[in-house]
XYZ file of C-alpha atoms in Angstrom:
572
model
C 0.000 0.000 0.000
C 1.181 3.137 -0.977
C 2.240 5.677 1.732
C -0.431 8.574 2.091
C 0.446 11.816 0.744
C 0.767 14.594 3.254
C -1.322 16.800 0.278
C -4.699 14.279 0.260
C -7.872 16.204 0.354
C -9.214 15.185 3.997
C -12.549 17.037 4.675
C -12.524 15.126 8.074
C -10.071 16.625 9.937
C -10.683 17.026 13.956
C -8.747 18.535 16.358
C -5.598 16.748 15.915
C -5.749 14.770 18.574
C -7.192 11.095 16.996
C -6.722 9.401 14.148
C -8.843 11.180 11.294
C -10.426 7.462 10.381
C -11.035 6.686 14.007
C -14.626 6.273 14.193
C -17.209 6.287 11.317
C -20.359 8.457 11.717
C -18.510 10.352 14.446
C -17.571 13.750 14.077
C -15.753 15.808 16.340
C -14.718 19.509 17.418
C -11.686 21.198 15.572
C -11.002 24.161 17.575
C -12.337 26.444 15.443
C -16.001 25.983 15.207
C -16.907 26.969 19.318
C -15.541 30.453 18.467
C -18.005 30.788 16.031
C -21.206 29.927 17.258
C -23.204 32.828 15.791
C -21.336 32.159 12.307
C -21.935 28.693 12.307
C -22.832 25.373 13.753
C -19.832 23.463 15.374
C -18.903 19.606 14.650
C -20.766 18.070 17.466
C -23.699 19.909 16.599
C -23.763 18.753 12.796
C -22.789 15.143 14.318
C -26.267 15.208 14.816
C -28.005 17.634 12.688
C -25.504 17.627 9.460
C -27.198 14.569 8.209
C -30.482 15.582 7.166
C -33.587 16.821 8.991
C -34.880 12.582 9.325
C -32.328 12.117 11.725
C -31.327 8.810 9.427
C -28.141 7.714 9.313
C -26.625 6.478 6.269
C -23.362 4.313 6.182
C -20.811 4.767 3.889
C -20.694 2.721 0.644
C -18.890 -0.227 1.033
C -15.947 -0.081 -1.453
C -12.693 -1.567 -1.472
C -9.075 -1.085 -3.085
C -9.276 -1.673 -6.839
C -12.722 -0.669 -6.866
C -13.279 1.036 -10.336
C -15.321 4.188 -10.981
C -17.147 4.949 -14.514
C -14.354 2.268 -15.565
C -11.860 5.264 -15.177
C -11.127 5.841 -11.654
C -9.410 2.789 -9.504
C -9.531 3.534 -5.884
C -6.464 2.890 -4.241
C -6.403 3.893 -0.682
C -8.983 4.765 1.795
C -8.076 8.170 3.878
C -11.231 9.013 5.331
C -14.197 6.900 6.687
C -16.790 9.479 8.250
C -19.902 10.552 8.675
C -21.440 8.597 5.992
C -18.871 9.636 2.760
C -15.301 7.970 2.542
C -12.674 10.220 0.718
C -9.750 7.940 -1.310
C -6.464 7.968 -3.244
C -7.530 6.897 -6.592
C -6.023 6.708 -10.199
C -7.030 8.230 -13.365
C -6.189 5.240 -15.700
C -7.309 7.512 -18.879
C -5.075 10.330 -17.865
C -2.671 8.149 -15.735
C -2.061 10.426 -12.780
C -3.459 10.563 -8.844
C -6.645 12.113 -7.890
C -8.758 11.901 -4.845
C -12.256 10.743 -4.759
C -15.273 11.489 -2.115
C -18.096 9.148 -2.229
C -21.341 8.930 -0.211
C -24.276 7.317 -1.258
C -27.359 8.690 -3.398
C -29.784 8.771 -0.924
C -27.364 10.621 1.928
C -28.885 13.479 3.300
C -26.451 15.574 1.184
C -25.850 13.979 -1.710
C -28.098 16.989 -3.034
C -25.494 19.816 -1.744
C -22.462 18.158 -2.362
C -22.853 17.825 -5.953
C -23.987 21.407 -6.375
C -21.389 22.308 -4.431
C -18.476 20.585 -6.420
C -19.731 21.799 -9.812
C -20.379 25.341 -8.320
C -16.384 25.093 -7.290
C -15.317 23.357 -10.862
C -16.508 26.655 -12.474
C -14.604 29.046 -11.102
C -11.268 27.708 -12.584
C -9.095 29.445 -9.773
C -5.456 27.939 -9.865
C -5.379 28.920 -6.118
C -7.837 26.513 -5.398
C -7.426 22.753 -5.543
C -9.401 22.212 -8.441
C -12.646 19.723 -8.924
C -12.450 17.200 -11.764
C -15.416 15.399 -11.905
C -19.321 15.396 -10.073
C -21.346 12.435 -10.495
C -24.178 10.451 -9.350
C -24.470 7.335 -11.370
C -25.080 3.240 -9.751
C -26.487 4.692 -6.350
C -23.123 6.530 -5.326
C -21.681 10.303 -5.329
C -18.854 10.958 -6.188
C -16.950 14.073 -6.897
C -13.012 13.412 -8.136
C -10.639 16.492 -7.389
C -6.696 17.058 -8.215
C -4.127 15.483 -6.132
C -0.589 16.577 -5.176
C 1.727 14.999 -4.145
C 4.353 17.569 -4.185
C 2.460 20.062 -1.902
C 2.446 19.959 1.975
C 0.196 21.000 4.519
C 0.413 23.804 6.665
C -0.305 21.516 9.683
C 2.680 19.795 8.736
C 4.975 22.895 8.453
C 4.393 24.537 11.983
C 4.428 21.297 13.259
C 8.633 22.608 13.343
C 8.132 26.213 13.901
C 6.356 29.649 13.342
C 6.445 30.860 9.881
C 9.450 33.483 8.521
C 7.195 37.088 8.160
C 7.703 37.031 4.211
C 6.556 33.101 4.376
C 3.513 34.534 6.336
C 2.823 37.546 4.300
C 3.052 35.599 1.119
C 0.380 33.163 2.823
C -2.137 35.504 4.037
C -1.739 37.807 1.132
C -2.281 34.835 -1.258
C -5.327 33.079 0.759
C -6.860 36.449 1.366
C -7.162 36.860 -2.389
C -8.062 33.804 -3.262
C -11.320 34.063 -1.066
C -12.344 37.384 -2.033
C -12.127 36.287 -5.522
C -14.225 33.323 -4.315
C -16.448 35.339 -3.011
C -17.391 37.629 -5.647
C -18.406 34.742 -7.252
C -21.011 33.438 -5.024
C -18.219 30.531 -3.064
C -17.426 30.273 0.805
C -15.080 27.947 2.418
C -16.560 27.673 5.956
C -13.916 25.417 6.838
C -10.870 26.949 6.134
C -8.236 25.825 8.669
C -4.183 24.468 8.735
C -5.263 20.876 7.135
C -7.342 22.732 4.292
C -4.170 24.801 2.691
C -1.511 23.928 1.017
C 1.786 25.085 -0.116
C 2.955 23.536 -3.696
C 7.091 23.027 -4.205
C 6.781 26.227 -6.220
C 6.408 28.318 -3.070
C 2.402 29.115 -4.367
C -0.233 28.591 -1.217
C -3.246 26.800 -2.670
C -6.279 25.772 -1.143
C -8.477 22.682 -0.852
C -12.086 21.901 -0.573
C -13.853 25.374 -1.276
C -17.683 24.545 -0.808
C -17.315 20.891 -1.171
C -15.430 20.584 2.518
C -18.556 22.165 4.154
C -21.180 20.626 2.076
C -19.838 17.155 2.991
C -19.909 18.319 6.871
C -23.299 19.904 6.299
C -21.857 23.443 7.613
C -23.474 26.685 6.604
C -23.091 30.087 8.149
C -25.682 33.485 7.892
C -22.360 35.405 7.915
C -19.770 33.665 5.322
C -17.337 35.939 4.347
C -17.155 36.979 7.904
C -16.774 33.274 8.768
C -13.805 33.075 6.305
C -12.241 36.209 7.141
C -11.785 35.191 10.783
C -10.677 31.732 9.542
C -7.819 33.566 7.407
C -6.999 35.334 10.597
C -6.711 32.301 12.604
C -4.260 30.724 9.653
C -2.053 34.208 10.022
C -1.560 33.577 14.230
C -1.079 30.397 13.791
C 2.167 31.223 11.243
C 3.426 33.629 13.355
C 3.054 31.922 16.923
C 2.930 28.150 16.419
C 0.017 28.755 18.598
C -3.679 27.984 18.037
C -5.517 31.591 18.575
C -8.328 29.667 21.121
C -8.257 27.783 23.928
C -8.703 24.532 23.031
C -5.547 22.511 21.039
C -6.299 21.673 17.421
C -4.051 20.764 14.604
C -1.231 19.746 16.070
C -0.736 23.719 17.833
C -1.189 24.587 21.521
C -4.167 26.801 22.037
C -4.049 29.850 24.430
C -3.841 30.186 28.161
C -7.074 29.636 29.152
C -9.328 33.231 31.023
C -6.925 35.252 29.484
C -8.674 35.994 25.860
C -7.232 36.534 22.732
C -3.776 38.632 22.802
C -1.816 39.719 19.973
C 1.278 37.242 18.293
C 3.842 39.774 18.878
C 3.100 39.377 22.620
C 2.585 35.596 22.210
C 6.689 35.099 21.073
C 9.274 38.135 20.813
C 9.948 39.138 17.710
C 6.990 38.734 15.675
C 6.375 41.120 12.680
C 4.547 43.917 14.212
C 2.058 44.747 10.888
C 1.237 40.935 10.661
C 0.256 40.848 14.072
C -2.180 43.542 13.701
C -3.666 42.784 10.858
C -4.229 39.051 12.568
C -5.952 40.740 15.272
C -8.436 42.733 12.740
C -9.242 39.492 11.002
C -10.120 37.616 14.388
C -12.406 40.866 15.698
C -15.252 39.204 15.163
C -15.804 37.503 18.701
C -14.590 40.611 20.992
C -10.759 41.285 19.973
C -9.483 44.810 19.357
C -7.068 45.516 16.862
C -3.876 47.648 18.236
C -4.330 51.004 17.157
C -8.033 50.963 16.985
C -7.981 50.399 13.138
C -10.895 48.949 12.122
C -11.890 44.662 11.799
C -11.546 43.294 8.814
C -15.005 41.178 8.098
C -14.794 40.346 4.578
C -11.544 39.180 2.689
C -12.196 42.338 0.639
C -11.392 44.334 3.357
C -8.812 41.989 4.366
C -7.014 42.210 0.957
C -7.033 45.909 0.756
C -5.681 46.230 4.644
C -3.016 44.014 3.451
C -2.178 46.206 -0.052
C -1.459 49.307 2.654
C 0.881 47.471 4.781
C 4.591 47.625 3.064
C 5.634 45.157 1.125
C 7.553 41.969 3.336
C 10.671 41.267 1.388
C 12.234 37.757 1.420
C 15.277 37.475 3.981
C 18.864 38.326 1.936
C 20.772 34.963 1.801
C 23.407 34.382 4.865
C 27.247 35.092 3.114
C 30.043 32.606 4.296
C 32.867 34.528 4.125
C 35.942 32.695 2.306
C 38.558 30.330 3.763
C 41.355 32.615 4.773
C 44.461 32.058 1.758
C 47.130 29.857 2.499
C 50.221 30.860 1.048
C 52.291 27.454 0.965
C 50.936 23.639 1.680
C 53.569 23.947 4.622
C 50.811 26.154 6.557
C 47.755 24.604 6.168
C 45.354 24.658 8.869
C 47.121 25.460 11.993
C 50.242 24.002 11.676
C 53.311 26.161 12.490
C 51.317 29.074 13.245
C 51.012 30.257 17.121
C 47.848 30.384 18.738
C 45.991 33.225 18.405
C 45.238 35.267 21.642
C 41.634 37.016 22.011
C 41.557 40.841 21.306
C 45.226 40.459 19.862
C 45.601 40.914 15.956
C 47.849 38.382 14.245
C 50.501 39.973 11.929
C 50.489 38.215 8.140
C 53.375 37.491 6.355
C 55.067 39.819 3.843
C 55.460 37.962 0.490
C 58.712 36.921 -0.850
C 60.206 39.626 -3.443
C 59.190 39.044 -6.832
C 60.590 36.405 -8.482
C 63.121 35.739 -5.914
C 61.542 32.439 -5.201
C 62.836 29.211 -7.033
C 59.965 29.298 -9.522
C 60.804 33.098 -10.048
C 64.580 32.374 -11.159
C 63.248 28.838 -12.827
C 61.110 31.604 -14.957
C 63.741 34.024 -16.024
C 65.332 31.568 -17.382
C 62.952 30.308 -19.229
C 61.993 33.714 -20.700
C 65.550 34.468 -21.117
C 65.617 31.591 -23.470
C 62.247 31.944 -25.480
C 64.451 35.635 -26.126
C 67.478 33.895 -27.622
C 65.609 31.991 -29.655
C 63.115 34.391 -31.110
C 66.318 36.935 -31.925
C 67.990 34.061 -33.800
C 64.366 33.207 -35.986
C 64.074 36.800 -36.606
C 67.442 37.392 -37.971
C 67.496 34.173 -40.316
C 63.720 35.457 -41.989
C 65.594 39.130 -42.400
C 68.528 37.534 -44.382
C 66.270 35.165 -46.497
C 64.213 37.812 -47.292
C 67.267 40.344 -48.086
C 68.835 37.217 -50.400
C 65.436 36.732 -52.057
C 65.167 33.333 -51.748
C 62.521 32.402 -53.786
C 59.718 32.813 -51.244
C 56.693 33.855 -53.240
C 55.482 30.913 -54.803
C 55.246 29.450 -50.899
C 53.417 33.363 -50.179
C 51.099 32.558 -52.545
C 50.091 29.005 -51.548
C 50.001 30.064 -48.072
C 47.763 32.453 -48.947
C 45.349 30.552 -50.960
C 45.373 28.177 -48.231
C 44.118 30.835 -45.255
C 41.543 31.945 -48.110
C 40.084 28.479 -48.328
C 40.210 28.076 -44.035
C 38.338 31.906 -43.947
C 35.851 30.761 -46.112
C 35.258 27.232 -44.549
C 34.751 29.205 -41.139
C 32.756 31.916 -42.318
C 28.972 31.756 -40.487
C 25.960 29.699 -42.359
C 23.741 31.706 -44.173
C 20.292 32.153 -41.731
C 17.257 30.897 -43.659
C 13.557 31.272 -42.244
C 11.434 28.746 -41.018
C 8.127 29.180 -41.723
C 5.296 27.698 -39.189
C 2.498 24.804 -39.810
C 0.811 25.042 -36.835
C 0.278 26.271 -33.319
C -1.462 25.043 -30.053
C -1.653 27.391 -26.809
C 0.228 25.097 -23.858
C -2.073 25.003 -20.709
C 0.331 23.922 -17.480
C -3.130 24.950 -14.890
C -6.017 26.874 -14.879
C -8.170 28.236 -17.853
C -6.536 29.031 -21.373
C -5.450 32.321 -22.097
C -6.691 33.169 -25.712
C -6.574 29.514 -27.243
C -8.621 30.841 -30.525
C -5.708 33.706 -31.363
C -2.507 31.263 -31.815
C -2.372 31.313 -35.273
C -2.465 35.130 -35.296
C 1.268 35.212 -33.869
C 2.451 33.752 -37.633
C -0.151 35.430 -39.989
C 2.310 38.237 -41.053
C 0.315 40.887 -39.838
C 1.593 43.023 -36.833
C -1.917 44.449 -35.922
C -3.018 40.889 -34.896
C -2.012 39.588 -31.845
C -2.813 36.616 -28.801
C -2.880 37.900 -25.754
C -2.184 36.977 -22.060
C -4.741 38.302 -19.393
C -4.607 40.790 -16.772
C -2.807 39.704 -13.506
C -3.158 42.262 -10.425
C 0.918 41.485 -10.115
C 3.810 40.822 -11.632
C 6.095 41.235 -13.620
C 7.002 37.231 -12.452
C 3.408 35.386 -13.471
C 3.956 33.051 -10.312
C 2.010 32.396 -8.238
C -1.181 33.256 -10.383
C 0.326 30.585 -13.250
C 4.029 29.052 -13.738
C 3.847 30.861 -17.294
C 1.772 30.700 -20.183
C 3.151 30.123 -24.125
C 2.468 28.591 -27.236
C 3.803 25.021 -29.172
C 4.785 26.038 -32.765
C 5.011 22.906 -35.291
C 7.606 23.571 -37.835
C 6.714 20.756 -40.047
C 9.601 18.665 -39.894
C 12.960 18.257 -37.812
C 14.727 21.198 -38.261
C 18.015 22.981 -36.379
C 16.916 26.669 -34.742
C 19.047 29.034 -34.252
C 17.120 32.079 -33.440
C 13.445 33.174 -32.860
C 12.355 37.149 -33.409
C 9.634 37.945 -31.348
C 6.692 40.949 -32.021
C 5.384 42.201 -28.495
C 2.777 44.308 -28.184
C 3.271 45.961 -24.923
C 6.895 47.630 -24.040
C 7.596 48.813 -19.956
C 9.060 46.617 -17.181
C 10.542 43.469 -18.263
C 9.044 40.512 -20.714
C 10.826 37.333 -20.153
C 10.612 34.716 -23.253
C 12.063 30.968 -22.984
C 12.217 28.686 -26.200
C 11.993 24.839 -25.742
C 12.009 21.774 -27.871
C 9.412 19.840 -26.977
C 7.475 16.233 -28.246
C 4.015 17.643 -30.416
C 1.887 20.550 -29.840
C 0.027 18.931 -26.627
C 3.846 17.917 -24.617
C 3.886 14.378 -22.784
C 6.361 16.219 -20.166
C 6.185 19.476 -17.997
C 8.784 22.308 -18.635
C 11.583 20.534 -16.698
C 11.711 17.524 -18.424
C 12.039 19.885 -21.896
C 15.543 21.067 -23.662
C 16.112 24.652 -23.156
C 17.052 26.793 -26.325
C 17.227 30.236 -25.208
C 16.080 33.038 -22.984
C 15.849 36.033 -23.788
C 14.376 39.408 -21.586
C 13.146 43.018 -22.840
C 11.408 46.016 -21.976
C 10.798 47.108 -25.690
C 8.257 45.492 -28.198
C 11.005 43.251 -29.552
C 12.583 40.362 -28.658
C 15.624 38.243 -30.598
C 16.219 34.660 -28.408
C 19.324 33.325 -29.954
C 19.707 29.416 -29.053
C 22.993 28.925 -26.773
C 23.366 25.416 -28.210
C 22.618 23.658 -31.238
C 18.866 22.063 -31.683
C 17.154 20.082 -33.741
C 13.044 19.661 -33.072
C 10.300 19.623 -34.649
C 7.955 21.383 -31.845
C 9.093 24.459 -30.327
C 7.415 25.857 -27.141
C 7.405 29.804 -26.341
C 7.111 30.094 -22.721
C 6.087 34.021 -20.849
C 7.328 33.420 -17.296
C 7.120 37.431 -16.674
C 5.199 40.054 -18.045
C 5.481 44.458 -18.124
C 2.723 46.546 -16.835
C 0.779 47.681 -19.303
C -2.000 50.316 -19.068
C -6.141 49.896 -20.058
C -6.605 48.489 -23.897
C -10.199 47.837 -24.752
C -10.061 44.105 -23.945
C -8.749 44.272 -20.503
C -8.001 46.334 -17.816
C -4.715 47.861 -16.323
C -2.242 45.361 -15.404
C 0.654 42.796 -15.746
C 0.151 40.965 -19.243
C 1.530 40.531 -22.668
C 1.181 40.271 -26.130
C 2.516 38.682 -28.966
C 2.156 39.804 -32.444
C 4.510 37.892 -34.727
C 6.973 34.917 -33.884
C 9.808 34.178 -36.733
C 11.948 30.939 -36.591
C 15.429 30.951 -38.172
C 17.794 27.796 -39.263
């Protein structure tokens, strides 16, 4: 049996403190919920109510390992037994990668809002969110199949060895905070956002898991859900900074508070916590009697969050530590220690003049050896002065010698560069939605007023974390060696960034790291030449945007980090 990832979807987390498939049709507080009592009901209270108004309930479908979905999805690995729906590792054999599967029966009490819930989450196409694959009901069973990753790890998992560094925590509640307003504009709440329900990927992006679905499975709803989340992100933030759960009971693997003392700020939790990230913790958890320092006002929607974060100064990754260099060692003789007195504290240690130049034994083995090369260039110099004085017949050698460089200079001089014109063109899709896949073949039409374009992203110039990059796969027709690429842009300012790959076909079996790199090239014109620093032969070339300028309002979209690309021109 496989080992379970530490990034499986797990809508039945607990406290912490027991095994997450201890008991079946159990459910249990997580800390969170009996702080929010007027938001929502907590876990023991949906233990009883979150299965349906009949009181009935129903048991889990009895499924087993290699247990085969639509005939596509073979469950691997049971995670989570609970309150009548099971959660699983499972395998997409038609795409051949890992997913996760919940399943509950038909007739559950809600079947109904799960599967709204799921397809209500699969629209909104956020990369930040963990992203829903599939919603079914089909053979008396729900089922609703979501990404899996195993590269990503919990946040549970990293406090479980300390608070967070302030740019790790500003990058978390900046990123989660925009995620859910953007959620939330579109209808979605979390209601169970917590350390077990985010995520952060190897790429350093924080992503989150089970929007809607977590709480429809749990039967949670709130009157007050953007409040609800907006504490929750608050919560997330004290835990990063303290290692400390911001209540008083222990949940997630984190300490809660000292009990009848209420809810005090991180920085006087542990010494040296970021003073702005502590207060803008405290406005996010105002909802159940805090004050924020200052008397600024709570933050109740992630709206309000993100914009209290966008005045607070930018947190700027930690410079990297400098080890300074191994003192020099003038001879092998005084390596280390050896032969060199012990130094005494506060005294300074005197260094060693160098020998006088060339006084050593390699210095006089050198002047001799110059001395030499001296002799013997005099001597050739005076024998080509005589044979040229005699005229000794030298000009029919001249001329030979000359042909021959002639015929060298020509045999080195550069291949002529010939155009290679394009058959095709497929936009490359690493996550999320497409960018404009219907405008490819405008980048090779010969006409600089068309263009495909990138969309809007609030920052930038680096696309991560909103997408890795976005780019096109050119098909040249047949094998052929590149040596350059001239790019059209159509917005100049900041930076563009532009890699060239060769690649397999137009829809690439392999992510960017298992490609050969071309060239790179960067500009803050509206041209771009990426010359190839080594030779290569493809058929399939990929143009990958990893960072875009800042470009103003257009008439398609509105100000913000994005590109465009007018014409693309391969050279042999």
């Amino acid at each position: 049996m496989a080992e379970r990832s530490t990034a499986a979807v797990d809508v039945a987390d607990n406290s912490g403190e027991e095994s997450l498939t201890a008991k079946a049709d159990q459910s249990t507080s997580d800390g969170v919920a009996q702080h929010q009592k007027r938001d929502m009901n907590n876990d023991e209270a949906q233990g009883s109510a979150g299965t349906g108004s009949s009181g009935k309930e129903t048991s889990p479908p009895e499924l087993h390992s290699g247990h085969k979905l639509a005939r596509r999805y073979r469950l691997e690995e049971c995670v989570t037994r609970l309150d009548g729906f099971s959660s699983w590792r499972a395998v997409d054999e038609k795409l051949r990668r890992a997913v996760g599967v919940h399943l509950l029966p038909a007739d559950h009490a809600r079947a109904r809002s799960v599967l709204a819930a799921a397809r209500s989450s699969a629209l909104l196409g956020d990369p930040r969110f963990v992203q829903v694959l599939d919603a079914v009901e089909e053979n008396d069973l729900v089922y609703v199949v979501h990404e899996w990753l195993p590269d990503a790890t919990e946040l549970t998992t990293l406090l479980s060895s300390g608070p967070l560094e302030p740019h790790d925590a500003y990058q978390l509640v900046s990123q989660i905070a925009s995620a859910m307003a953007a959620a939330h504009r579109e209808g979605l709440a979390h209601l169970r956002l917590n350390p077990n329900a985010v995520l952060r990927a190897s790429t350093g992006q924080w992503r989150i898991r089970g929007l809607a679905v977590n709480a429809a499975l749990r039967g949670v709803s709130s009157d007050t859900p953007q409040r609800t989340d907006t504490e929750a992100i608050g919560a997330l933030l004290y835990a990063a900074l303290t290692q400390r759960w911001p209540y008083e009971n222990d949940a997630y693997g984190l300490s809660g508070l000292p009990k009848d003392i209420g809810l005090i700020a991180p920085d006087q939790v542990r010494a040296g916590v970021h003073r702005g990230l502590s207060e803008l913790a405290m406005r996010a958890l105002a909802n159940d009697g805090a004050t924020a320092s200052r008397h600024e006002a709570a933050c109740t929607t992630p709206e309000e969050l993100v914009k209290a974060i966008g005045e607070m100064p930018r947190i700027r990754p930690p410079e990297p530590a400098f080890t300074a260099p191994p003192e020099y060692q003038h001879t092998s003789y005084q390596q280390g220690t050896y032969g060199r007195p012990a130094p005494h504290p506060g005294v300074t240690q005197p260094v060693p003049a160098p020998p006088p130049p060339l006084q050593s034994r390699t210095g006089k083995a050198l002047k001799w050896a110059v001395s030499a090369l001296l002799i013997a260039a005099l001597g050739l110099g005076s024998w080509q002065l005589a044979d040229a004085l005699m005229g000794g017949g030298g000009k029919p050698d001249d001329t030979q010698t000359q042909t021959q460089d002639d015929n060298e200079k020509d045999d080195k001089q550069p291949k002529p560069v010939k155009p290679i014109q394009v058959q095709g063109a497929q936009e490359y899709v690493v996550s999320g939605g497409a960018q404009a896949a219907g405008d490819v073949d405008k980048t090779y039409d010969g006409d600089s007023s068309t263009y495909w374009r990138t969309r809007s992203y609030a920052d930038g110039p680096r696309l991560a974390p909103y997408k890795p990059g976005v780019g096109i796969a050119y098909d040249l027709g047949s094998v052929k060696e590149i040596s350059a690429a001239s790019i059209g842009l159509r917005y100049a300012g900041d930076h563009t960034t532009v890699h060239l790959y060769a690649t397999d076909s137009l829809s690439p079996s392999t992510g960017i790291e298992g490609m050969k790199k071309i060239g790179t090239a960067t500009t803050n014109g509206t041209s771009l030449t990426v010359k190839a620093t080594e030779s290569s032969k493809t058929q399939y070339v990929l143009l990958w945007i990893t960072d875009v300028p800042k470009a103003p309002y257009d008439g398609y979209s509105g100000a913000g980090y994005k590109q465009g690309i007018t014409d693309v021109k391969f050279m042999g």
